[in-house]
Amino acid sequence: QADALPRTTELKQALWTAASGLLDRARAAGAVRADVTAADLVPLMCGIAYATQVHGGDPAERAGTARRYLTMLLEGLTGQESRSAR
């Protein structure tokens, strides 16, 4: 399926490349579950961005919501509770 906007394809590729590199390093360090892939991470991150916008509020509230959602995502990826949530 082709992207509606020409630059979208380029941006998606850059996001996938960055996510893959980060996950490779995180896996090597034992900081993330071995079964997590960029195919998992990219849609989840896009979902957080979208959900934060739908949630509404002012920019500070949306930033707080994004941090909360990201914390939940990261805890799921590592299988451990983050230090900030303790």
mmCIF file of C-alpha atoms in Angstrom:
data_model
loop_
_atom_site.group_PDB
_atom_site.id
_atom_site.type_symbol
_atom_site.label_atom_id
_atom_site.label_comp_id
_atom_site.label_asym_id
_atom_site.label_seq_id
_atom_site.Cartn_x
_atom_site.Cartn_y
_atom_site.Cartn_z
ATOM 1 C CA GLN A 1 0.000 0.000 0.000
ATOM 2 C CA ALA A 2 1.426 3.355 -1.033
ATOM 3 C CA ASP A 3 1.651 6.221 1.424
ATOM 4 C CA ALA A 4 -0.644 9.185 0.802
ATOM 5 C CA LEU A 5 2.143 11.739 1.193
ATOM 6 C CA PRO A 6 5.511 11.311 -0.559
ATOM 7 C CA ARG A 7 7.618 12.140 2.497
ATOM 8 C CA THR A 8 5.752 9.624 4.663
ATOM 9 C CA THR A 9 7.621 6.665 3.165
ATOM 10 C CA GLU A 10 10.974 8.304 3.893
ATOM 11 C CA LEU A 11 9.992 9.175 7.470
ATOM 12 C CA LYS A 12 8.670 5.672 8.139
ATOM 13 C CA GLN A 13 11.916 4.147 6.882
ATOM 14 C CA ALA A 14 13.970 6.433 9.140
ATOM 15 C CA LEU A 15 11.792 5.483 12.130
ATOM 16 C CA TRP A 16 12.164 1.754 11.398
ATOM 17 C CA THR A 17 15.938 2.096 11.007
ATOM 18 C CA ALA A 18 16.259 3.977 14.303
ATOM 19 C CA ALA A 19 13.985 1.534 16.150
ATOM 20 C CA SER A 20 15.886 -1.484 14.801
ATOM 21 C CA GLY A 21 19.246 -0.061 15.874
ATOM 22 C CA LEU A 22 17.991 0.834 19.343
ATOM 23 C CA LEU A 23 16.423 -2.589 19.821
ATOM 24 C CA ASP A 24 19.581 -4.379 18.671
ATOM 25 C CA ARG A 25 21.625 -2.503 21.277
ATOM 26 C CA ALA A 26 18.980 -2.974 23.978
ATOM 27 C CA ARG A 27 18.790 -6.714 23.287
ATOM 28 C CA ALA A 28 22.588 -7.021 23.400
ATOM 29 C CA ALA A 29 22.588 -5.256 26.778
ATOM 30 C CA GLY A 30 19.795 -7.474 28.103
ATOM 31 C CA ALA A 31 17.609 -4.406 28.620
ATOM 32 C CA VAL A 32 14.672 -5.564 26.509
ATOM 33 C CA ARG A 33 12.870 -8.819 25.888
ATOM 34 C CA ALA A 34 14.532 -10.915 23.188
ATOM 35 C CA ASP A 35 11.316 -11.274 21.173
ATOM 36 C CA VAL A 36 10.663 -7.529 20.681
ATOM 37 C CA THR A 37 11.145 -6.301 17.104
ATOM 38 C CA ALA A 38 10.873 -2.981 15.281
ATOM 39 C CA ALA A 39 7.634 -4.353 13.824
ATOM 40 C CA ASP A 40 6.330 -4.382 17.414
ATOM 41 C CA LEU A 41 7.861 -1.137 18.616
ATOM 42 C CA VAL A 42 7.082 1.284 15.779
ATOM 43 C CA PRO A 43 3.286 0.820 15.785
ATOM 44 C CA LEU A 44 3.242 0.987 19.586
ATOM 45 C CA MET A 45 5.142 4.282 19.579
ATOM 46 C CA CYS A 46 2.846 5.666 16.878
ATOM 47 C CA GLY A 47 -0.093 4.544 18.987
ATOM 48 C CA ILE A 48 1.258 6.451 21.987
ATOM 49 C CA ALA A 49 1.636 9.591 19.879
ATOM 50 C CA TYR A 50 -1.915 9.248 18.572
ATOM 51 C CA ALA A 51 -3.442 8.369 21.950
ATOM 52 C CA THR A 52 -1.745 11.357 23.550
ATOM 53 C CA GLN A 53 -3.351 13.672 20.997
ATOM 54 C CA VAL A 54 -6.776 12.059 21.413
ATOM 55 C CA HIS A 55 -6.483 12.287 25.198
ATOM 56 C CA GLY A 56 -6.432 16.067 24.808
ATOM 57 C CA GLY A 57 -5.431 18.665 27.338
ATOM 58 C CA ASP A 58 -2.820 21.369 27.174
ATOM 59 C CA PRO A 59 0.752 20.608 26.041
ATOM 60 C CA ALA A 60 1.947 19.921 29.596
ATOM 61 C CA GLU A 61 -0.906 17.472 30.205
ATOM 62 C CA ARG A 62 -0.263 15.717 26.884
ATOM 63 C CA ALA A 63 3.453 15.440 27.726
ATOM 64 C CA GLY A 64 2.576 13.870 31.082
ATOM 65 C CA THR A 65 0.202 11.451 29.394
ATOM 66 C CA ALA A 66 2.865 10.513 26.838
ATOM 67 C CA ARG A 67 5.395 9.844 29.628
ATOM 68 C CA ARG A 68 2.874 7.668 31.456
ATOM 69 C CA TYR A 69 2.058 5.664 28.319
ATOM 70 C CA LEU A 70 5.754 5.321 27.477
ATOM 71 C CA THR A 71 6.490 4.039 30.989
ATOM 72 C CA MET A 72 3.771 1.407 30.579
ATOM 73 C CA LEU A 73 5.183 0.396 27.202
ATOM 74 C CA LEU A 74 8.766 0.168 28.452
ATOM 75 C CA GLU A 75 7.758 -1.900 31.468
ATOM 76 C CA GLY A 76 6.045 -4.321 29.111
ATOM 77 C CA LEU A 77 9.103 -4.523 26.866
ATOM 78 C CA THR A 78 11.503 -5.290 29.696
ATOM 79 C CA GLY A 79 9.160 -7.367 31.786
ATOM 80 C CA GLN A 80 10.277 -5.332 34.811
ATOM 81 C CA GLU A 81 8.795 -2.389 36.648
ATOM 82 C CA SER A 82 10.673 0.826 35.882
ATOM 83 C CA ARG A 83 12.536 2.596 38.670
ATOM 84 C CA SER A 84 10.443 5.749 38.218
ATOM 85 C CA ALA A 85 7.238 3.877 39.007
ATOM 86 C CA ARG A 86 8.490 2.405 42.296
#
